[in-house]
């Protein structure tokens, strides 16, 4: 959960270089497996980014108007992501999901939305129904302060459950605008789709003239350069992005087929705007980050070290007698303190969260920083070395035997 490091443990970060996180209150250094909630893939490039930002700031930090750098990053995103023919930059993943939902409703002239239990699409009112991330971590019900009318058109189904999705379409014929999903769930912990799931969801939306939205704020440029949609070979109608495309600065984006995106003002009637959207600082950091990811071998390296990390942690846990399961795709991973398998949020909730809390605290004592929740995925970076991976596995082995 974002912010939980300071709220729950009273440790404040003051520095983030290479693959380590510096703590102010402990005067300690931690090996970081969270990567600023998956914004960072290559932390060593920060030195280059910082130098570029210093130059960009001399020309201005925000113009309240389109800038050249926005076009440069837009062209990179369009070239990389299969579904995106046009793109609109915003300032966060939440904004991206707000914009894409309004767009889907405008294009289809329908109002109902299907989301999946435990998936998190930001803190906008329509999405805070059976949500993941901090909502799941704190065990909150649907958030207070959200009017009933704001979520009335939000329908939910368990992830990986095609029958439930088909029933929702049957019960709401001609009323569903879109399905939005994390193609690999990261906000209930790491949950991969079953082999046929994404293909079938794509087919169901087409049969019902609804739109398919991939929320790739987490998976975009993480599973592959073209995101989860390139990795799985599934092209949605619309996509949301964030995190990595800003290289650690506040950013978000949504894009998709030209005929849909031309509904967005000023080209079309659906209004959405933001003063700081596409600002030159975020665009600069994003451009440098994506350039680094284009280098040969980047994703192969992430897959190799992440696979070694997850397998090492699972083996150590099982040797110590703990029920565990987990997995990874490229630089994204997760594990649960339950026998598994975990296919959806209900399965994830069978995990021993008290044991995870002890594991988390134990790993901090060993100098390794994981997300402070059983219901968050983990992430590696190109800065993590083989020695870092082995250090983490050795630390986990010690902690598993203690708890």
PDB file of N, CA and C in Angstrom, residues 160-213:
ATOM      1  N   UNK A 160     -10.355 -14.461 -13.760  1.00  0.00           N
ATOM      2  CA  UNK A 160     -10.204 -15.806 -14.329  1.00  0.00           C
ATOM      3  C   UNK A 160     -11.502 -16.595 -14.379  1.00  0.00           C
ATOM      4  N   UNK A 161     -12.652 -15.962 -14.153  1.00  0.00           N
ATOM      5  CA  UNK A 161     -13.945 -16.653 -14.140  1.00  0.00           C
ATOM      6  C   UNK A 161     -14.774 -16.206 -15.344  1.00  0.00           C
ATOM      7  N   UNK A 162     -14.679 -16.950 -16.442  1.00  0.00           N
ATOM      8  CA  UNK A 162     -15.383 -16.590 -17.670  1.00  0.00           C
ATOM      9  C   UNK A 162     -16.890 -16.736 -17.533  1.00  0.00           C
ATOM     10  N   UNK A 163     -17.323 -17.747 -16.822  1.00  0.00           N
ATOM     11  CA  UNK A 163     -18.763 -17.969 -16.657  1.00  0.00           C
ATOM     12  C   UNK A 163     -19.425 -16.781 -15.976  1.00  0.00           C
ATOM     13  N   UNK A 164     -18.756 -16.206 -14.983  1.00  0.00           N
ATOM     14  CA  UNK A 164     -19.308 -15.049 -14.279  1.00  0.00           C
ATOM     15  C   UNK A 164     -19.429 -13.848 -15.216  1.00  0.00           C
ATOM     16  N   UNK A 165     -18.438 -13.669 -16.088  1.00  0.00           N
ATOM     17  CA  UNK A 165     -18.480 -12.557 -17.043  1.00  0.00           C
ATOM     18  C   UNK A 165     -19.631 -12.749 -18.027  1.00  0.00           C
ATOM     19  N   UNK A 166     -19.771 -13.955 -18.526  1.00  0.00           N
ATOM     20  CA  UNK A 166     -20.848 -14.236 -19.480  1.00  0.00           C
ATOM     21  C   UNK A 166     -22.221 -14.009 -18.856  1.00  0.00           C
ATOM     22  N   UNK A 167     -22.369 -14.361 -17.582  1.00  0.00           N
ATOM     23  CA  UNK A 167     -23.644 -14.133 -16.886  1.00  0.00           C
ATOM     24  C   UNK A 167     -23.945 -12.644 -16.753  1.00  0.00           C
ATOM     25  N   UNK A 168     -22.927 -11.848 -16.514  1.00  0.00           N
ATOM     26  CA  UNK A 168     -23.137 -10.405 -16.398  1.00  0.00           C
ATOM     27  C   UNK A 168     -23.599  -9.814 -17.737  1.00  0.00           C
ATOM     28  N   UNK A 169     -23.017 -10.255 -18.833  1.00  0.00           N
ATOM     29  CA  UNK A 169     -23.453  -9.772 -20.138  1.00  0.00           C
ATOM     30  C   UNK A 169     -24.875 -10.234 -20.446  1.00  0.00           C
ATOM     31  N   UNK A 170     -25.192 -11.452 -20.059  1.00  0.00           N
ATOM     32  CA  UNK A 170     -26.540 -11.979 -20.296  1.00  0.00           C
ATOM     33  C   UNK A 170     -27.590 -11.195 -19.513  1.00  0.00           C
ATOM     34  N   UNK A 171     -27.240 -10.817 -18.291  1.00  0.00           N
ATOM     35  CA  UNK A 171     -28.187 -10.104 -17.419  1.00  0.00           C
ATOM     36  C   UNK A 171     -28.257  -8.611 -17.735  1.00  0.00           C
ATOM     37  N   UNK A 172     -27.300  -8.106 -18.519  1.00  0.00           N
ATOM     38  CA  UNK A 172     -27.243  -6.662 -18.808  1.00  0.00           C
ATOM     39  C   UNK A 172     -27.058  -6.438 -20.312  1.00  0.00           C
ATOM     40  N   UNK A 173     -27.902  -7.080 -21.104  1.00  0.00           N
ATOM     41  CA  UNK A 173     -27.764  -7.041 -22.565  1.00  0.00           C
ATOM     42  C   UNK A 173     -27.808  -5.602 -23.094  1.00  0.00           C
ATOM     43  N   UNK A 174     -26.814  -5.265 -23.907  1.00  0.00           N
ATOM     44  CA  UNK A 174     -26.794  -3.962 -24.541  1.00  0.00           C
ATOM     45  C   UNK A 174     -26.515  -2.794 -23.619  1.00  0.00           C
ATOM     46  N   UNK A 175     -26.094  -3.075 -22.373  1.00  0.00           N
ATOM     47  CA  UNK A 175     -25.885  -1.991 -21.415  1.00  0.00           C
ATOM     48  C   UNK A 175     -24.429  -1.825 -20.973  1.00  0.00           C
ATOM     49  N   UNK A 176     -23.583  -2.804 -21.268  1.00  0.00           N
ATOM     50  CA  UNK A 176     -22.207  -2.774 -20.762  1.00  0.00           C
ATOM     51  C   UNK A 176     -21.293  -2.076 -21.769  1.00  0.00           C
ATOM     52  N   UNK A 177     -20.655  -1.013 -21.304  1.00  0.00           N
ATOM     53  CA  UNK A 177     -19.755  -0.240 -22.160  1.00  0.00           C
ATOM     54  C   UNK A 177     -18.420  -0.935 -22.347  1.00  0.00           C
ATOM     55  N   UNK A 178     -17.890  -1.499 -21.246  1.00  0.00           N
ATOM     56  CA  UNK A 178     -16.523  -2.016 -21.318  1.00  0.00           C
ATOM     57  C   UNK A 178     -16.215  -2.975 -20.183  1.00  0.00           C
ATOM     58  N   UNK A 179     -15.187  -3.756 -20.395  1.00  0.00           N
ATOM     59  CA  UNK A 179     -14.511  -4.504 -19.335  1.00  0.00           C
ATOM     60  C   UNK A 179     -13.150  -3.846 -19.132  1.00  0.00           C
ATOM     61  N   UNK A 180     -12.808  -3.568 -17.886  1.00  0.00           N
ATOM     62  CA  UNK A 180     -11.465  -3.081 -17.569  1.00  0.00           C
ATOM     63  C   UNK A 180     -10.799  -4.110 -16.662  1.00  0.00           C
ATOM     64  N   UNK A 181      -9.543  -4.418 -16.928  1.00  0.00           N
ATOM     65  CA  UNK A 181      -8.840  -5.399 -16.105  1.00  0.00           C
ATOM     66  C   UNK A 181      -7.349  -5.164 -16.139  1.00  0.00           C
ATOM     67  N   UNK A 182      -6.697  -5.599 -15.073  1.00  0.00           N
ATOM     68  CA  UNK A 182      -5.253  -5.742 -15.081  1.00  0.00           C
ATOM     69  C   UNK A 182      -4.965  -7.073 -15.786  1.00  0.00           C
ATOM     70  N   UNK A 183      -4.284  -7.089 -16.930  1.00  0.00           N
ATOM     71  CA  UNK A 183      -4.069  -8.363 -17.629  1.00  0.00           C
ATOM     72  C   UNK A 183      -3.275  -9.362 -16.801  1.00  0.00           C
ATOM     73  N   UNK A 184      -2.389  -8.871 -15.946  1.00  0.00           N
ATOM     74  CA  UNK A 184      -1.809  -9.664 -14.863  1.00  0.00           C
ATOM     75  C   UNK A 184      -2.083  -8.877 -13.592  1.00  0.00           C
ATOM     76  N   UNK A 185      -2.797  -9.469 -12.671  1.00  0.00           N
ATOM     77  CA  UNK A 185      -3.183  -8.743 -11.458  1.00  0.00           C
ATOM     78  C   UNK A 185      -1.945  -8.503 -10.597  1.00  0.00           C
ATOM     79  N   UNK A 186      -1.818  -7.283 -10.120  1.00  0.00           N
ATOM     80  CA  UNK A 186      -0.722  -6.960  -9.218  1.00  0.00           C
ATOM     81  C   UNK A 186      -1.189  -6.357  -7.917  1.00  0.00           C
ATOM     82  N   UNK A 187      -2.466  -6.001  -7.854  1.00  0.00           N
ATOM     83  CA  UNK A 187      -2.995  -5.326  -6.675  1.00  0.00           C
ATOM     84  C   UNK A 187      -3.773  -6.249  -5.743  1.00  0.00           C
ATOM     85  N   UNK A 188      -3.681  -7.551  -6.004  1.00  0.00           N
ATOM     86  CA  UNK A 188      -4.135  -8.568  -5.049  1.00  0.00           C
ATOM     87  C   UNK A 188      -2.972  -9.502  -4.767  1.00  0.00           C
ATOM     88  N   UNK A 189      -1.773  -9.031  -5.037  1.00  0.00           N
ATOM     89  CA  UNK A 189      -0.622  -9.897  -5.174  1.00  0.00           C
ATOM     90  C   UNK A 189      -0.502 -10.261  -6.641  1.00  0.00           C
ATOM     91  N   UNK A 190       0.513 -11.043  -6.985  1.00  0.00           N
ATOM     92  CA  UNK A 190       0.744 -11.422  -8.381  1.00  0.00           C
ATOM     93  C   UNK A 190      -0.176 -12.580  -8.764  1.00  0.00           C
ATOM     94  N   UNK A 191      -1.111 -12.332  -9.701  1.00  0.00           N
ATOM     95  CA  UNK A 191      -2.033 -13.364 -10.181  1.00  0.00           C
ATOM     96  C   UNK A 191      -2.032 -13.327 -11.706  1.00  0.00           C
ATOM     97  N   UNK A 192      -1.589 -14.396 -12.318  1.00  0.00           N
ATOM     98  CA  UNK A 192      -1.525 -14.481 -13.782  1.00  0.00           C
ATOM     99  C   UNK A 192      -2.856 -14.966 -14.340  1.00  0.00           C
ATOM    100  N   UNK A 193      -3.193 -14.572 -15.567  1.00  0.00           N
ATOM    101  CA  UNK A 193      -4.417 -15.084 -16.182  1.00  0.00           C
ATOM    102  C   UNK A 193      -4.256 -16.541 -16.592  1.00  0.00           C
ATOM    103  N   UNK A 194      -5.344 -17.298 -16.526  1.00  0.00           N
ATOM    104  CA  UNK A 194      -5.326 -18.647 -17.072  1.00  0.00           C
ATOM    105  C   UNK A 194      -5.097 -18.559 -18.589  1.00  0.00           C
ATOM    106  N   UNK A 195      -4.554 -19.618 -19.201  1.00  0.00           N
ATOM    107  CA  UNK A 195      -4.166 -19.554 -20.619  1.00  0.00           C
ATOM    108  C   UNK A 195      -5.253 -19.050 -21.562  1.00  0.00           C
ATOM    109  N   UNK A 196      -6.511 -19.427 -21.323  1.00  0.00           N
ATOM    110  CA  UNK A 196      -7.573 -19.060 -22.259  1.00  0.00           C
ATOM    111  C   UNK A 196      -8.307 -17.780 -21.873  1.00  0.00           C
ATOM    112  N   UNK A 197      -8.004 -17.224 -20.715  1.00  0.00           N
ATOM    113  CA  UNK A 197      -8.845 -16.179 -20.136  1.00  0.00           C
ATOM    114  C   UNK A 197      -8.872 -14.901 -20.980  1.00  0.00           C
ATOM    115  N   UNK A 198      -7.716 -14.349 -21.294  1.00  0.00           N
ATOM    116  CA  UNK A 198      -7.690 -13.072 -22.008  1.00  0.00           C
ATOM    117  C   UNK A 198      -8.257 -13.198 -23.418  1.00  0.00           C
ATOM    118  N   UNK A 199      -7.966 -14.308 -24.095  1.00  0.00           N
ATOM    119  CA  UNK A 199      -8.547 -14.549 -25.420  1.00  0.00           C
ATOM    120  C   UNK A 199     -10.066 -14.541 -25.352  1.00  0.00           C
ATOM    121  N   UNK A 200     -10.601 -15.241 -24.352  1.00  0.00           N
ATOM    122  CA  UNK A 200     -12.052 -15.354 -24.226  1.00  0.00           C
ATOM    123  C   UNK A 200     -12.689 -14.009 -23.866  1.00  0.00           C
ATOM    124  N   UNK A 201     -12.035 -13.233 -23.002  1.00  0.00           N
ATOM    125  CA  UNK A 201     -12.558 -11.908 -22.649  1.00  0.00           C
ATOM    126  C   UNK A 201     -12.611 -11.019 -23.887  1.00  0.00           C
ATOM    127  N   UNK A 202     -11.578 -11.099 -24.712  1.00  0.00           N
ATOM    128  CA  UNK A 202     -11.551 -10.333 -25.967  1.00  0.00           C
ATOM    129  C   UNK A 202     -12.715 -10.733 -26.866  1.00  0.00           C
ATOM    130  N   UNK A 203     -12.946 -12.037 -26.980  1.00  0.00           N
ATOM    131  CA  UNK A 203     -14.057 -12.524 -27.814  1.00  0.00           C
ATOM    132  C   UNK A 203     -15.400 -12.069 -27.277  1.00  0.00           C
ATOM    133  N   UNK A 204     -15.594 -12.166 -25.958  1.00  0.00           N
ATOM    134  CA  UNK A 204     -16.873 -11.803 -25.345  1.00  0.00           C
ATOM    135  C   UNK A 204     -17.191 -10.326 -25.561  1.00  0.00           C
ATOM    136  N   UNK A 205     -16.200  -9.461 -25.412  1.00  0.00           N
ATOM    137  CA  UNK A 205     -16.464  -8.037 -25.617  1.00  0.00           C
ATOM    138  C   UNK A 205     -16.838  -7.748 -27.066  1.00  0.00           C
ATOM    139  N   UNK A 206     -16.151  -8.388 -28.001  1.00  0.00           N
ATOM    140  CA  UNK A 206     -16.472  -8.168 -29.424  1.00  0.00           C
ATOM    141  C   UNK A 206     -17.894  -8.641 -29.732  1.00  0.00           C
ATOM    142  N   UNK A 207     -18.270  -9.801 -29.202  1.00  0.00           N
ATOM    143  CA  UNK A 207     -19.612 -10.343 -29.452  1.00  0.00           C
ATOM    144  C   UNK A 207     -20.709  -9.438 -28.905  1.00  0.00           C
ATOM    145  N   UNK A 208     -20.380  -8.664 -27.880  1.00  0.00           N
ATOM    146  CA  UNK A 208     -21.380  -7.814 -27.228  1.00  0.00           C
ATOM    147  C   UNK A 208     -21.189  -6.325 -27.538  1.00  0.00           C
ATOM    148  N   UNK A 209     -20.342  -6.026 -28.522  1.00  0.00           N
ATOM    149  CA  UNK A 209     -20.087  -4.636 -28.924  1.00  0.00           C
ATOM    150  C   UNK A 209     -19.668  -3.760 -27.748  1.00  0.00           C
ATOM    151  N   UNK A 210     -18.925  -4.354 -26.830  1.00  0.00           N
ATOM    152  CA  UNK A 210     -18.349  -3.621 -25.710  1.00  0.00           C
ATOM    153  C   UNK A 210     -16.853  -3.453 -25.961  1.00  0.00           C
ATOM    154  N   UNK A 211     -16.228  -2.580 -25.199  1.00  0.00           N
ATOM    155  CA  UNK A 211     -14.801  -2.334 -25.360  1.00  0.00           C
ATOM    156  C   UNK A 211     -14.002  -3.108 -24.319  1.00  0.00           C
ATOM    157  N   UNK A 212     -12.806  -3.498 -24.693  1.00  0.00           N
ATOM    158  CA  UNK A 212     -11.878  -4.155 -23.777  1.00  0.00           C
ATOM    159  C   UNK A 212     -10.773  -3.170 -23.427  1.00  0.00           C
ATOM    160  N   UNK A 213     -10.628  -2.913 -22.126  1.00  0.00           N
ATOM    161  CA  UNK A 213      -9.626  -1.971 -21.640  1.00  0.00           C
ATOM    162  C   UNK A 213      -8.595  -2.723 -20.814  1.00  0.00           C
TER     163      UNK A 213
END
